[in-house]
């Protein structure tokens, strides 16, 4: 991965408490997994930044190298890689995702 792509990824993760690298945008997801993940964040009313990897092939490949995770979407919370759609879904259903936001002082539905 080139330095510019690495810097772009680091920058987005550092300046956004909740950052979702996804296919499409939160308002117009381009794949079911990205839609499911962004919908979970919307249900929790978490303020998050969606980054469309389809706009930049270097970013699309670079994020997989950065996280050492082969699929998109990828969720980062306070610079920590959380996982992809299945992990986020499991964490949401078990209540772990809400606990994570609470522990990291991120406001969400039911907790401000």
mmCIF file with all atom_site columns, C-alpha atoms in Angstrom:
data_model
loop_
_atom_site.group_PDB
_atom_site.id
_atom_site.type_symbol
_atom_site.label_atom_id
_atom_site.label_alt_id
_atom_site.label_comp_id
_atom_site.label_asym_id
_atom_site.label_entity_id
_atom_site.label_seq_id
_atom_site.pdbx_PDB_ins_code
_atom_site.Cartn_x
_atom_site.Cartn_y
_atom_site.Cartn_z
_atom_site.occupancy
_atom_site.B_iso_or_equiv
_atom_site.pdbx_formal_charge
_atom_site.auth_seq_id
_atom_site.auth_comp_id
_atom_site.auth_asym_id
_atom_site.auth_atom_id
_atom_site.pdbx_PDB_model_num
ATOM 1   C CA . UNK A 1 1   ? 0.000   0.000   0.000  1.00 0.00 ? 1   UNK A CA 1
ATOM 2   C CA . UNK A 1 2   ? 1.294   3.461   -0.829 1.00 0.00 ? 2   UNK A CA 1
ATOM 3   C CA . UNK A 1 3   ? 2.034   6.039   1.863  1.00 0.00 ? 3   UNK A CA 1
ATOM 4   C CA . UNK A 1 4   ? -0.759  8.364   0.736  1.00 0.00 ? 4   UNK A CA 1
ATOM 5   C CA . UNK A 1 5   ? -3.388  5.637   1.184  1.00 0.00 ? 5   UNK A CA 1
ATOM 6   C CA . UNK A 1 6   ? -1.940  4.615   4.552  1.00 0.00 ? 6   UNK A CA 1
ATOM 7   C CA . UNK A 1 7   ? -2.026  8.256   5.716  1.00 0.00 ? 7   UNK A CA 1
ATOM 8   C CA . UNK A 1 8   ? -5.607  8.693   4.475  1.00 0.00 ? 8   UNK A CA 1
ATOM 9   C CA . UNK A 1 9   ? -6.780  5.627   6.429  1.00 0.00 ? 9   UNK A CA 1
ATOM 10  C CA . UNK A 1 10  ? -4.909  6.653   9.600  1.00 0.00 ? 10  UNK A CA 1
ATOM 11  C CA . UNK A 1 11  ? -6.269  10.192  9.337  1.00 0.00 ? 11  UNK A CA 1
ATOM 12  C CA . UNK A 1 12  ? -9.900  9.104   9.039  1.00 0.00 ? 12  UNK A CA 1
ATOM 13  C CA . UNK A 1 13  ? -9.582  6.606   11.902 1.00 0.00 ? 13  UNK A CA 1
ATOM 14  C CA . UNK A 1 14  ? -7.885  9.147   14.181 1.00 0.00 ? 14  UNK A CA 1
ATOM 15  C CA . UNK A 1 15  ? -10.236 12.083  13.552 1.00 0.00 ? 15  UNK A CA 1
ATOM 16  C CA . UNK A 1 16  ? -13.528 10.126  13.651 1.00 0.00 ? 16  UNK A CA 1
ATOM 17  C CA . UNK A 1 17  ? -14.493 8.313   16.864 1.00 0.00 ? 17  UNK A CA 1
ATOM 18  C CA . UNK A 1 18  ? -16.623 5.870   14.869 1.00 0.00 ? 18  UNK A CA 1
ATOM 19  C CA . UNK A 1 19  ? -15.451 5.189   11.354 1.00 0.00 ? 19  UNK A CA 1
ATOM 20  C CA . UNK A 1 20  ? -16.959 2.704   8.892  1.00 0.00 ? 20  UNK A CA 1
ATOM 21  C CA . UNK A 1 21  ? -15.101 1.782   5.738  1.00 0.00 ? 21  UNK A CA 1
ATOM 22  C CA . UNK A 1 22  ? -17.901 0.546   3.496  1.00 0.00 ? 22  UNK A CA 1
ATOM 23  C CA . UNK A 1 23  ? -19.061 0.010   -0.072 1.00 0.00 ? 23  UNK A CA 1
ATOM 24  C CA . UNK A 1 24  ? -21.192 3.038   -0.841 1.00 0.00 ? 24  UNK A CA 1
ATOM 25  C CA . UNK A 1 25  ? -22.348 5.613   1.681  1.00 0.00 ? 25  UNK A CA 1
ATOM 26  C CA . UNK A 1 26  ? -24.557 5.357   4.786  1.00 0.00 ? 26  UNK A CA 1
ATOM 27  C CA . UNK A 1 27  ? -27.433 6.874   2.755  1.00 0.00 ? 27  UNK A CA 1
ATOM 28  C CA . UNK A 1 28  ? -26.777 4.715   -0.329 1.00 0.00 ? 28  UNK A CA 1
ATOM 29  C CA . UNK A 1 29  ? -24.957 1.497   0.591  1.00 0.00 ? 29  UNK A CA 1
ATOM 30  C CA . UNK A 1 30  ? -23.720 -0.524  -2.382 1.00 0.00 ? 30  UNK A CA 1
ATOM 31  C CA . UNK A 1 31  ? -23.696 -3.947  -0.713 1.00 0.00 ? 31  UNK A CA 1
ATOM 32  C CA . UNK A 1 32  ? -25.864 -5.789  1.789  1.00 0.00 ? 32  UNK A CA 1
ATOM 33  C CA . UNK A 1 33  ? -23.128 -6.175  4.394  1.00 0.00 ? 33  UNK A CA 1
ATOM 34  C CA . UNK A 1 34  ? -22.306 -2.463  4.314  1.00 0.00 ? 34  UNK A CA 1
ATOM 35  C CA . UNK A 1 35  ? -26.029 -1.665  4.558  1.00 0.00 ? 35  UNK A CA 1
ATOM 36  C CA . UNK A 1 36  ? -26.513 -4.010  7.528  1.00 0.00 ? 36  UNK A CA 1
ATOM 37  C CA . UNK A 1 37  ? -23.535 -2.563  9.407  1.00 0.00 ? 37  UNK A CA 1
ATOM 38  C CA . UNK A 1 38  ? -24.475 1.069   8.798  1.00 0.00 ? 38  UNK A CA 1
ATOM 39  C CA . UNK A 1 39  ? -28.109 0.298   9.739  1.00 0.00 ? 39  UNK A CA 1
ATOM 40  C CA . UNK A 1 40  ? -26.979 -1.088  13.118 1.00 0.00 ? 40  UNK A CA 1
ATOM 41  C CA . UNK A 1 41  ? -25.073 2.145   13.769 1.00 0.00 ? 41  UNK A CA 1
ATOM 42  C CA . UNK A 1 42  ? -28.137 4.155   12.694 1.00 0.00 ? 42  UNK A CA 1
ATOM 43  C CA . UNK A 1 43  ? -30.417 2.113   14.990 1.00 0.00 ? 43  UNK A CA 1
ATOM 44  C CA . UNK A 1 44  ? -28.068 2.913   17.893 1.00 0.00 ? 44  UNK A CA 1
ATOM 45  C CA . UNK A 1 45  ? -28.047 6.545   16.719 1.00 0.00 ? 45  UNK A CA 1
ATOM 46  C CA . UNK A 1 46  ? -24.266 6.629   16.788 1.00 0.00 ? 46  UNK A CA 1
ATOM 47  C CA . UNK A 1 47  ? -22.599 9.516   15.017 1.00 0.00 ? 47  UNK A CA 1
ATOM 48  C CA . UNK A 1 48  ? -20.266 7.844   12.509 1.00 0.00 ? 48  UNK A CA 1
ATOM 49  C CA . UNK A 1 49  ? -18.302 8.623   9.387  1.00 0.00 ? 49  UNK A CA 1
ATOM 50  C CA . UNK A 1 50  ? -18.920 6.326   6.427  1.00 0.00 ? 50  UNK A CA 1
ATOM 51  C CA . UNK A 1 51  ? -16.066 6.121   3.957  1.00 0.00 ? 51  UNK A CA 1
ATOM 52  C CA . UNK A 1 52  ? -16.870 4.817   0.489  1.00 0.00 ? 52  UNK A CA 1
ATOM 53  C CA . UNK A 1 53  ? -14.062 2.479   -0.589 1.00 0.00 ? 53  UNK A CA 1
ATOM 54  C CA . UNK A 1 54  ? -15.584 2.172   -4.075 1.00 0.00 ? 54  UNK A CA 1
ATOM 55  C CA . UNK A 1 55  ? -14.435 5.715   -4.898 1.00 0.00 ? 55  UNK A CA 1
ATOM 56  C CA . UNK A 1 56  ? -10.771 4.748   -4.624 1.00 0.00 ? 56  UNK A CA 1
ATOM 57  C CA . UNK A 1 57  ? -9.280  1.380   -5.615 1.00 0.00 ? 57  UNK A CA 1
ATOM 58  C CA . UNK A 1 58  ? -6.119  2.058   -3.542 1.00 0.00 ? 58  UNK A CA 1
ATOM 59  C CA . UNK A 1 59  ? -8.291  2.677   -0.477 1.00 0.00 ? 59  UNK A CA 1
ATOM 60  C CA . UNK A 1 60  ? -10.388 -0.426  -1.178 1.00 0.00 ? 60  UNK A CA 1
ATOM 61  C CA . UNK A 1 61  ? -7.303  -2.651  -1.230 1.00 0.00 ? 61  UNK A CA 1
ATOM 62  C CA . UNK A 1 62  ? -5.350  -0.598  1.332  1.00 0.00 ? 62  UNK A CA 1
ATOM 63  C CA . UNK A 1 63  ? -7.896  -0.927  4.146  1.00 0.00 ? 63  UNK A CA 1
ATOM 64  C CA . UNK A 1 64  ? -7.659  -4.733  3.880  1.00 0.00 ? 64  UNK A CA 1
ATOM 65  C CA . UNK A 1 65  ? -3.879  -4.548  4.269  1.00 0.00 ? 65  UNK A CA 1
ATOM 66  C CA . UNK A 1 66  ? -4.113  -1.927  7.042  1.00 0.00 ? 66  UNK A CA 1
ATOM 67  C CA . UNK A 1 67  ? -6.382  -4.073  9.211  1.00 0.00 ? 67  UNK A CA 1
ATOM 68  C CA . UNK A 1 68  ? -5.165  -7.456  7.977  1.00 0.00 ? 68  UNK A CA 1
ATOM 69  C CA . UNK A 1 69  ? -8.860  -8.229  7.415  1.00 0.00 ? 69  UNK A CA 1
ATOM 70  C CA . UNK A 1 70  ? -10.017 -9.498  4.002  1.00 0.00 ? 70  UNK A CA 1
ATOM 71  C CA . UNK A 1 71  ? -13.520 -8.051  3.768  1.00 0.00 ? 71  UNK A CA 1
ATOM 72  C CA . UNK A 1 72  ? -15.408 -4.764  3.744  1.00 0.00 ? 72  UNK A CA 1
ATOM 73  C CA . UNK A 1 73  ? -17.161 -3.216  5.673  1.00 0.00 ? 73  UNK A CA 1
ATOM 74  C CA . UNK A 1 74  ? -14.741 -2.549  8.505  1.00 0.00 ? 74  UNK A CA 1
ATOM 75  C CA . UNK A 1 75  ? -15.672 -0.716  11.684 1.00 0.00 ? 75  UNK A CA 1
ATOM 76  C CA . UNK A 1 76  ? -13.210 1.288   13.788 1.00 0.00 ? 76  UNK A CA 1
ATOM 77  C CA . UNK A 1 77  ? -14.098 2.778   17.175 1.00 0.00 ? 77  UNK A CA 1
ATOM 78  C CA . UNK A 1 78  ? -11.676 5.242   18.765 1.00 0.00 ? 78  UNK A CA 1
ATOM 79  C CA . UNK A 1 79  ? -8.919  3.984   16.420 1.00 0.00 ? 79  UNK A CA 1
ATOM 80  C CA . UNK A 1 80  ? -9.543  0.335   17.363 1.00 0.00 ? 80  UNK A CA 1
ATOM 81  C CA . UNK A 1 81  ? -10.494 -2.147  14.639 1.00 0.00 ? 81  UNK A CA 1
ATOM 82  C CA . UNK A 1 82  ? -13.722 -3.873  15.720 1.00 0.00 ? 82  UNK A CA 1
ATOM 83  C CA . UNK A 1 83  ? -14.475 -6.107  12.748 1.00 0.00 ? 83  UNK A CA 1
ATOM 84  C CA . UNK A 1 84  ? -16.785 -6.651  9.802  1.00 0.00 ? 84  UNK A CA 1
ATOM 85  C CA . UNK A 1 85  ? -20.514 -7.140  9.383  1.00 0.00 ? 85  UNK A CA 1
ATOM 86  C CA . UNK A 1 86  ? -20.875 -10.506 11.164 1.00 0.00 ? 86  UNK A CA 1
ATOM 87  C CA . UNK A 1 87  ? -18.888 -9.386  14.208 1.00 0.00 ? 87  UNK A CA 1
ATOM 88  C CA . UNK A 1 88  ? -20.737 -6.057  14.457 1.00 0.00 ? 88  UNK A CA 1
ATOM 89  C CA . UNK A 1 89  ? -24.074 -7.884  14.128 1.00 0.00 ? 89  UNK A CA 1
ATOM 90  C CA . UNK A 1 90  ? -23.174 -10.387 16.862 1.00 0.00 ? 90  UNK A CA 1
ATOM 91  C CA . UNK A 1 91  ? -21.926 -7.596  19.133 1.00 0.00 ? 91  UNK A CA 1
ATOM 92  C CA . UNK A 1 92  ? -25.127 -5.640  18.550 1.00 0.00 ? 92  UNK A CA 1
ATOM 93  C CA . UNK A 1 93  ? -27.377 -8.611  19.293 1.00 0.00 ? 93  UNK A CA 1
ATOM 94  C CA . UNK A 1 94  ? -25.477 -9.538  22.459 1.00 0.00 ? 94  UNK A CA 1
ATOM 95  C CA . UNK A 1 95  ? -25.341 -5.947  23.728 1.00 0.00 ? 95  UNK A CA 1
ATOM 96  C CA . UNK A 1 96  ? -21.541 -5.875  23.487 1.00 0.00 ? 96  UNK A CA 1
ATOM 97  C CA . UNK A 1 97  ? -21.591 -3.084  20.909 1.00 0.00 ? 97  UNK A CA 1
ATOM 98  C CA . UNK A 1 98  ? -23.571 -0.804  23.231 1.00 0.00 ? 98  UNK A CA 1
ATOM 99  C CA . UNK A 1 99  ? -21.137 -1.672  26.051 1.00 0.00 ? 99  UNK A CA 1
ATOM 100 C CA . UNK A 1 100 ? -18.190 -0.851  23.793 1.00 0.00 ? 100 UNK A CA 1
ATOM 101 C CA . UNK A 1 101 ? -19.646 2.582   22.961 1.00 0.00 ? 101 UNK A CA 1
ATOM 102 C CA . UNK A 1 102 ? -20.408 3.163   26.635 1.00 0.00 ? 102 UNK A CA 1
ATOM 103 C CA . UNK A 1 103 ? -16.868 2.190   27.701 1.00 0.00 ? 103 UNK A CA 1
ATOM 104 C CA . UNK A 1 104 ? -15.358 4.469   25.063 1.00 0.00 ? 104 UNK A CA 1
ATOM 105 C CA . UNK A 1 105 ? -17.654 7.383   26.020 1.00 0.00 ? 105 UNK A CA 1
ATOM 106 C CA . UNK A 1 106 ? -19.426 7.486   22.674 1.00 0.00 ? 106 UNK A CA 1
ATOM 107 C CA . UNK A 1 107 ? -23.000 8.674   22.814 1.00 0.00 ? 107 UNK A CA 1
ATOM 108 C CA . UNK A 1 108 ? -25.673 6.374   21.372 1.00 0.00 ? 108 UNK A CA 1
ATOM 109 C CA . UNK A 1 109 ? -29.402 5.732   21.711 1.00 0.00 ? 109 UNK A CA 1
ATOM 110 C CA . UNK A 1 110 ? -30.306 5.083   25.309 1.00 0.00 ? 110 UNK A CA 1
ATOM 111 C CA . UNK A 1 111 ? -27.047 6.577   26.552 1.00 0.00 ? 111 UNK A CA 1
ATOM 112 C CA . UNK A 1 112 ? -25.739 10.094  26.088 1.00 0.00 ? 112 UNK A CA 1
#
